[in-house]
Amino acid sequence: MKAARWHGVKDIRVEEIDTPTPGPGEVAIKVAWTGICGSDLHEYLAGPIFVPVEQDHPLSHDKAPITMGHEYCGTVAELGEGVTGLSIGDRVAIEPIFACGTCPACLEGKYNLCDSLGFVGLSGGHGGFAATSVVPARMVHKMPDALSMEQGALVEPAAVALHAVRMSKIKAGDTAAVFGAGPIGLLVVEALRVAGAAQIHVVEPSVERREKALELGATSAIDPMAEDPVAKIRAATGGVHVAFEVTGVPRVLPQCIDSTRHEGQTLIVSIWEGDASFQPNTAVLKERQLQGTIAYRNVYPAVMELMVQGYFSADKLVTKRIKIDQIVEQGFEALVAEKSQVKILVEAPD
């Protein structure tokens, strides 16, 4: 079968590999759509970050080259021995977290904080940029009949956003700022609407993404290249209760902190390619909090229910659909060059 595989920085190849088959406790998925994630783009431009290169990942038992793609959905094609609760033909979204189940975080049920955390399509395994993916049955979530397959490919990034908002201190009626209106930032805007934020101020240099943020319910969309976003946010709110950092750009982190009120909170949602610095007194003198957040846990059913209600809409977020043979030029390179792109979906090969 065809698969898009990471070999190195700026070296993703569409090549023929053996079609995987499920072992005990595993499920084979006929992939439908897979989204290109910001994490995929980081691996393309500056990896390896999650991709194991020198040694096999302790849970996937895999290393580069690996089949990429972790935002995906499809239909159940084959069940491994011992799998129950699923049937051939079920429409499913994949929760692609590798977790050991035995470390302290896993034992507390916080499997996204696993000491050996990995992701299908980043840390090895049979990722979604392929015709067929094989995953453990626990990663498979049945989709409601009301959701389209395109919608299924957005469950994973929407789960990132919903988990980030759940991890925050936001309360109904509070104010928020979102720095970065890429796919996750825009999904955070929608998750903040779900949570009842009274004002949501978005900071984003791309005019198309600012317009999309307003369409999705942002109160304002600020161009940081044209005006001081911190001053604008503080003038409107006196300082927001919670700011979300969704850019991974070092100079943005102190802006997030400075945009919050006393006892405000900054949620760091991005995956970083390097260091970022801030003056600690900005946190100390106002008793502000910094909180990291990674991936998601126990939120897929809630995300899909919200999708049924109209949130996290693929119609509003998907800007391009491509074939797997176009994944580098029309996918990864387009995301680098065209800031008007939000979510690009890759159709699985036959």
Short mmCIF file of C-alpha atoms in Angstrom, two decimals:
data_model
loop_
_atom_site.label_atom_id
_atom_site.label_comp_id
_atom_site.label_asym_id
_atom_site.label_seq_id
_atom_site.Cartn_x
_atom_site.Cartn_y
_atom_site.Cartn_z
CA MET A 1 0.00 0.00 0.00
CA LYS A 2 0.98 3.66 -0.34
CA ALA A 3 2.13 5.50 2.77
CA ALA A 4 3.74 8.88 3.50
CA ARG A 5 6.82 8.24 5.64
CA TRP A 6 9.18 10.53 7.58
CA HIS A 7 12.81 9.87 6.76
CA GLY A 8 14.31 13.15 8.01
CA VAL A 9 13.96 16.93 7.98
CA LYS A 10 12.17 17.99 4.79
CA ASP A 11 12.29 14.35 3.70
CA ILE A 12 8.81 12.84 3.61
CA ARG A 13 8.39 10.19 0.95
CA VAL A 14 5.29 8.53 -0.46
CA GLU A 15 6.32 4.93 -0.92
CA GLU A 16 4.98 1.39 -1.13
CA ILE A 17 5.04 -0.62 2.10
CA ASP A 18 3.44 -3.86 3.26
CA THR A 19 -0.19 -3.57 4.38
CA PRO A 20 -0.28 -4.21 8.15
CA THR A 21 -2.55 -6.82 9.70
CA PRO A 22 -3.96 -6.77 13.24
CA GLY A 23 -2.56 -8.93 16.00
CA PRO A 24 -4.41 -9.86 19.21
CA GLY A 25 -6.23 -6.88 20.69
CA GLU A 26 -5.66 -4.78 17.57
CA VAL A 27 -7.92 -3.34 14.87
CA ALA A 28 -7.24 -2.66 11.19
CA ILE A 29 -8.74 0.61 9.97
CA LYS A 30 -9.43 1.48 6.34
CA VAL A 31 -8.38 5.11 6.57
CA ALA A 32 -10.70 7.79 5.14
CA TRP A 33 -9.18 11.21 5.90
CA THR A 34 -6.10 12.35 7.83
CA GLY A 35 -5.30 15.92 8.83
CA ILE A 36 -1.85 17.49 8.65
CA CYS A 37 -1.09 18.69 12.18
CA GLY A 38 1.19 21.45 13.41
CA SER A 39 3.20 18.70 15.11
CA ASP A 40 3.66 17.02 11.71
CA LEU A 41 4.87 20.34 10.32
CA HIS A 42 7.38 20.71 13.20
CA GLU A 43 8.75 17.25 12.38
CA TYR A 44 9.00 18.18 8.69
CA LEU A 45 10.79 21.49 9.32
CA ALA A 46 12.85 20.84 12.45
CA GLY A 47 12.50 17.21 13.55
CA PRO A 48 13.04 14.82 15.05
CA ILE A 49 10.95 15.98 18.01
CA PHE A 50 8.68 13.00 18.71
CA VAL A 51 10.03 10.76 15.93
CA PRO A 52 12.43 8.13 17.34
CA VAL A 53 15.58 7.97 15.24
CA GLU A 54 18.47 6.34 17.10
CA GLN A 55 16.49 3.86 19.21
CA ASP A 56 13.07 2.25 18.96
CA HIS A 57 10.31 4.01 20.88
CA PRO A 58 9.69 1.98 24.08
CA LEU A 59 5.97 1.49 23.32
CA SER A 60 5.72 1.50 19.52
CA HIS A 61 8.96 -0.52 19.21
CA ASP A 62 9.54 1.48 16.05
CA LYS A 63 11.91 4.13 14.72
CA ALA A 64 12.38 6.20 11.56
CA PRO A 65 11.39 5.88 8.84
CA ILE A 66 7.83 5.95 10.19
CA THR A 67 4.41 6.31 8.57
CA MET A 68 3.08 9.70 9.64
CA GLY A 69 -0.45 10.89 10.41
CA HIS A 70 -2.23 10.97 13.77
CA GLU A 71 -5.40 13.02 13.06
CA TYR A 72 -7.47 10.42 11.29
CA CYS A 73 -10.62 8.37 10.97
CA GLY A 74 -11.90 5.49 8.91
CA THR A 75 -13.88 2.27 9.00
CA VAL A 76 -13.06 -0.95 10.83
CA ALA A 77 -11.72 -3.41 8.24
CA GLU A 78 -10.51 -6.31 10.40
CA LEU A 79 -10.58 -7.29 14.06
CA GLY A 80 -7.71 -8.97 15.83
CA GLU A 81 -8.19 -11.86 18.22
CA GLY A 82 -10.04 -10.96 21.42
CA VAL A 83 -11.42 -7.59 20.27
CA THR A 84 -14.99 -6.97 21.41
CA GLY A 85 -17.39 -4.04 21.13
CA LEU A 86 -16.47 -3.25 17.53
CA SER A 87 -17.76 -4.58 14.21
CA ILE A 88 -16.49 -4.60 10.64
CA GLY A 89 -17.68 -1.40 8.97
CA ASP A 90 -17.91 0.72 12.12
CA ARG A 91 -16.99 4.35 11.46
CA VAL A 92 -14.31 5.35 13.95
CA ALA A 93 -11.99 8.15 15.04
CA ILE A 94 -8.56 7.21 16.37
CA GLU A 95 -7.13 8.44 19.69
CA PRO A 96 -3.45 7.92 18.85
CA ILE A 97 -1.74 8.00 22.27
CA PHE A 98 0.82 5.37 23.23
CA ALA A 99 0.87 5.04 27.04
CA CYS A 100 2.52 2.40 29.19
CA GLY A 101 -0.30 1.97 31.73
CA THR A 102 2.12 1.40 34.62
CA CYS A 103 3.91 4.70 35.38
CA PRO A 104 2.59 7.00 38.15
CA ALA A 105 0.66 9.24 35.74
CA CYS A 106 -0.93 6.29 33.94
CA LEU A 107 -1.92 4.73 37.27
CA GLU A 108 -3.76 7.97 38.07
CA GLY A 109 -5.61 7.73 34.74
CA LYS A 110 -3.61 10.64 33.31
CA TYR A 111 -2.32 8.63 30.39
CA ASN A 112 -1.43 11.71 28.33
CA LEU A 113 1.30 12.42 30.92
CA CYS A 114 2.86 8.95 30.56
CA ASP A 115 6.60 8.76 31.16
CA SER A 116 6.90 7.03 27.77
CA LEU A 117 4.26 9.12 25.97
CA GLY A 118 4.10 8.64 22.22
CA PHE A 119 1.73 9.11 19.33
CA VAL A 120 0.83 6.84 16.43
CA GLY A 121 2.18 8.55 13.32
CA LEU A 122 4.81 10.51 15.27
CA SER A 123 6.45 7.95 17.54
CA GLY A 124 6.03 5.04 15.16
CA GLY A 125 3.21 2.58 14.59
CA HIS A 126 0.94 2.50 11.57
CA GLY A 127 -0.01 6.16 11.03
CA GLY A 128 -2.93 7.58 9.09
CA PHE A 129 -1.13 8.77 5.95
CA ALA A 130 -1.73 5.35 4.41
CA ALA A 131 -4.50 3.14 3.08
CA THR A 132 -4.63 0.99 6.23
CA SER A 133 -3.71 1.63 9.86
CA VAL A 134 -3.48 -0.93 12.64
CA VAL A 135 -3.90 0.24 16.24
CA PRO A 136 -4.76 -1.23 19.64
CA ALA A 137 -8.54 -1.47 20.07
CA ARG A 138 -8.47 0.96 23.01
CA MET A 139 -7.52 3.76 20.57
CA VAL A 140 -10.71 3.32 18.54
CA HIS A 141 -13.82 5.43 19.18
CA LYS A 142 -17.09 4.85 17.33
CA MET A 143 -18.37 7.99 15.61
CA PRO A 144 -22.00 9.16 15.89
CA ASP A 145 -23.97 8.58 12.68
CA ALA A 146 -24.54 12.33 12.35
CA LEU A 147 -20.82 13.06 11.80
CA SER A 148 -19.18 13.00 8.39
CA MET A 149 -15.86 11.29 7.81
CA GLU A 150 -14.20 14.68 7.30
CA GLN A 151 -15.52 15.64 10.71
CA GLY A 152 -13.94 12.48 12.13
CA ALA A 153 -10.49 13.69 11.09
CA LEU A 154 -10.97 16.78 13.26
CA VAL A 155 -11.76 14.90 16.49
CA GLU A 156 -8.08 14.64 17.46
CA PRO A 157 -7.17 18.35 17.12
CA ALA A 158 -10.49 19.39 18.66
CA ALA A 159 -9.66 17.13 21.62
CA VAL A 160 -6.38 19.04 22.08
CA ALA A 161 -8.31 22.31 22.26
CA LEU A 162 -11.07 21.05 24.54
CA HIS A 163 -8.55 19.49 26.94
CA ALA A 164 -6.57 22.76 27.06
CA VAL A 165 -9.69 24.73 27.98
CA ARG A 166 -10.66 22.10 30.55
CA MET A 167 -7.19 22.37 32.09
CA SER A 168 -7.55 26.15 32.39
CA LYS A 169 -9.27 28.09 35.17
CA ILE A 170 -11.76 29.67 32.75
CA LYS A 171 -15.30 30.12 34.09
CA ALA A 172 -18.46 31.18 32.35
CA GLY A 173 -18.33 34.96 31.96
CA ASP A 174 -14.51 35.18 32.15
CA THR A 175 -12.30 36.79 29.51
CA ALA A 176 -9.66 35.02 27.43
CA ALA A 177 -6.94 35.66 24.88
CA VAL A 178 -5.72 33.23 22.24
CA PHE A 179 -2.31 33.93 20.70
CA GLY A 180 -2.19 32.12 17.37
CA ALA A 181 -5.11 31.31 15.09
CA GLY A 182 -3.82 28.20 13.39
CA PRO A 183 -6.02 25.10 13.55
CA ILE A 184 -5.54 24.49 17.29
CA GLY A 185 -5.93 28.17 18.17
CA LEU A 186 -9.19 28.37 16.23
CA LEU A 187 -10.45 25.21 17.90
CA VAL A 188 -9.52 26.77 21.29
CA VAL A 189 -11.73 29.73 20.35
CA GLU A 190 -14.63 27.35 19.84
CA ALA A 191 -13.86 25.43 23.05
CA LEU A 192 -13.87 28.76 24.93
CA ARG A 193 -17.30 29.48 23.51
CA VAL A 194 -18.44 26.09 24.82
CA ALA A 195 -17.03 27.05 28.24
CA GLY A 196 -18.93 30.35 28.25
CA ALA A 197 -16.10 32.88 27.88
CA ALA A 198 -17.58 36.39 27.71
CA GLN A 199 -14.75 37.83 25.59
CA ILE A 200 -12.21 36.02 23.40
CA HIS A 201 -9.41 38.18 21.96
CA VAL A 202 -7.33 36.54 19.24
CA VAL A 203 -3.82 37.63 18.19
CA GLU A 204 -2.80 36.50 14.69
CA PRO A 205 -0.75 38.09 11.85
CA SER A 206 -2.62 36.34 9.00
CA VAL A 207 -5.62 38.34 7.80
CA GLU A 208 -7.41 35.20 6.61
CA ARG A 209 -6.97 33.49 9.97
CA ARG A 210 -8.12 36.64 11.80
CA GLU A 211 -11.27 36.63 9.70
CA LYS A 212 -11.79 32.93 10.48
CA ALA A 213 -11.39 33.63 14.22
CA LEU A 214 -14.11 36.28 14.06
CA GLU A 215 -16.34 33.90 12.08
CA LEU A 216 -15.89 31.29 14.83
CA GLY A 217 -16.92 33.71 17.59
CA ALA A 218 -13.87 35.72 18.65
CA THR A 219 -14.64 39.13 20.15
CA SER A 220 -11.68 40.76 18.42
CA ALA A 221 -8.83 39.70 16.15
CA ILE A 222 -5.63 41.70 16.57
CA ASP A 223 -2.79 42.01 14.06
CA PRO A 224 0.42 41.94 16.17
CA MET A 225 2.39 43.37 13.25
CA ALA A 226 0.23 46.52 13.24
CA GLU A 227 -0.49 47.18 16.92
CA ASP A 228 0.57 46.16 20.42
CA PRO A 229 -1.58 43.13 21.26
CA VAL A 230 -0.98 43.36 25.01
CA ALA A 231 -2.02 47.01 25.15
CA LYS A 232 -5.09 46.29 23.02
CA ILE A 233 -6.17 43.34 25.18
CA ARG A 234 -5.57 45.17 28.45
CA ALA A 235 -7.48 48.22 27.21
CA ALA A 236 -10.46 46.01 26.42
CA THR A 237 -10.39 43.82 29.53
CA GLY A 238 -8.00 45.16 32.14
CA GLY A 239 -6.20 41.88 31.62
CA VAL A 240 -7.79 38.57 30.68
CA HIS A 241 -8.40 35.75 33.14
CA VAL A 242 -6.69 33.18 30.90
CA ALA A 243 -4.36 33.45 27.89
CA PHE A 244 -3.59 30.53 25.57
CA GLU A 245 -0.19 30.35 23.85
CA VAL A 246 -0.70 28.48 20.57
CA THR A 247 2.17 29.73 18.39
CA GLY A 248 5.40 28.18 19.67
CA VAL A 249 7.07 31.54 18.88
CA PRO A 250 9.44 32.53 21.72
CA ARG A 251 8.62 36.25 21.83
CA VAL A 252 4.89 35.49 22.16
CA LEU A 253 5.13 33.76 25.55
CA PRO A 254 5.86 36.95 27.55
CA GLN A 255 3.07 38.71 25.65
CA CYS A 256 0.64 36.02 26.79
CA ILE A 257 1.70 36.44 30.41
CA ASP A 258 1.52 40.24 30.24
CA SER A 259 -1.98 40.11 28.74
CA THR A 260 -3.43 38.45 31.85
CA ARG A 261 -4.80 40.14 34.95
CA HIS A 262 -3.51 39.66 38.50
CA GLU A 263 -3.77 35.96 39.38
CA GLY A 264 -4.24 35.32 35.67
CA GLN A 265 -3.23 32.09 33.99
CA THR A 266 -1.29 31.32 30.82
CA LEU A 267 -1.84 27.95 29.17
CA ILE A 268 1.06 26.78 26.99
CA VAL A 269 -0.50 24.61 24.30
CA SER A 270 2.27 24.68 21.67
CA ILE A 271 4.99 22.14 21.02
CA TRP A 272 8.29 24.04 20.94
CA GLU A 273 11.33 23.72 18.69
CA GLY A 274 13.55 25.71 21.09
CA ASP A 275 13.71 27.78 24.28
CA ALA A 276 11.55 30.76 25.24
CA SER A 277 12.27 33.27 28.00
CA PHE A 278 10.27 35.68 30.13
CA GLN A 279 10.98 37.94 33.09
CA PRO A 280 9.85 35.90 36.13
CA ASN A 281 8.81 39.03 38.03
CA THR A 282 5.89 39.40 35.62
CA ALA A 283 4.53 36.20 37.18
CA VAL A 284 5.78 36.86 40.72
CA LEU A 285 4.44 40.40 41.22
CA LYS A 286 0.90 39.54 40.04
CA GLU A 287 0.79 35.94 41.32
CA ARG A 288 0.16 34.66 37.83
CA GLN A 289 0.22 30.99 36.85
CA LEU A 290 1.81 29.15 33.94
CA GLN A 291 0.30 25.81 33.00
CA GLY A 292 1.41 23.37 30.33
CA THR A 293 -1.01 21.09 28.52
CA ILE A 294 -0.34 18.12 26.22
CA ALA A 295 -2.77 16.26 24.00
CA TYR A 296 -5.95 15.06 25.79
CA ARG A 297 -7.43 12.40 27.98
CA ASN A 298 -10.95 11.03 28.21
CA VAL A 299 -12.46 13.72 25.96
CA TYR A 300 -13.17 12.03 22.60
CA PRO A 301 -16.84 11.24 23.39
CA ALA A 302 -17.43 14.84 24.57
CA VAL A 303 -15.75 16.25 21.45
CA MET A 304 -17.97 14.18 19.17
CA GLU A 305 -21.11 15.19 21.08
CA LEU A 306 -20.15 18.85 20.67
CA MET A 307 -19.55 18.22 16.97
CA VAL A 308 -23.10 16.87 16.68
CA GLN A 309 -24.22 20.20 18.18
CA GLY A 310 -22.33 22.10 15.48
CA TYR A 311 -19.03 22.94 17.16
CA PHE A 312 -15.60 22.26 15.57
CA SER A 313 -17.14 22.24 12.09
CA ALA A 314 -15.09 20.78 9.25
CA ASP A 315 -17.02 22.99 6.81
CA LYS A 316 -15.52 26.06 8.53
CA LEU A 317 -12.03 24.75 9.29
CA VAL A 318 -10.97 22.59 6.34
CA THR A 319 -9.40 24.80 3.65
CA LYS A 320 -7.93 22.15 1.34
CA ARG A 321 -8.32 18.48 0.46
CA ILE A 322 -5.49 16.65 -1.29
CA LYS A 323 -4.37 13.20 -2.42
CA ILE A 324 -1.51 11.43 -0.67
CA ASP A 325 0.79 11.89 -3.69
CA GLN A 326 0.41 15.67 -3.20
CA ILE A 327 1.22 15.61 0.52
CA VAL A 328 4.59 17.38 0.35
CA GLU A 329 3.99 20.10 -2.27
CA GLN A 330 0.28 20.73 -1.69
CA GLY A 331 0.31 19.82 2.01
CA PHE A 332 3.44 20.52 4.04
CA GLU A 333 4.90 23.16 1.71
CA ALA A 334 1.51 24.86 1.36
CA LEU A 335 1.22 25.15 5.14
CA VAL A 336 4.66 26.75 5.26
CA ALA A 337 3.99 29.22 2.44
CA GLU A 338 0.27 29.98 2.69
CA LYS A 339 -0.87 31.33 6.05
CA SER A 340 -4.40 31.40 4.64
CA GLN A 341 -4.49 27.61 5.05
CA VAL A 342 -6.12 26.31 8.22
CA LYS A 343 -6.67 22.55 8.07
CA ILE A 344 -5.51 20.45 5.13
CA LEU A 345 -6.97 16.95 4.88
CA VAL A 346 -5.30 14.10 3.02
CA GLU A 347 -7.55 11.51 1.37
CA ALA A 348 -6.38 7.97 1.97
CA PRO A 349 -5.17 6.02 -1.08
CA ASP A 350 -7.19 3.01 -2.27
#
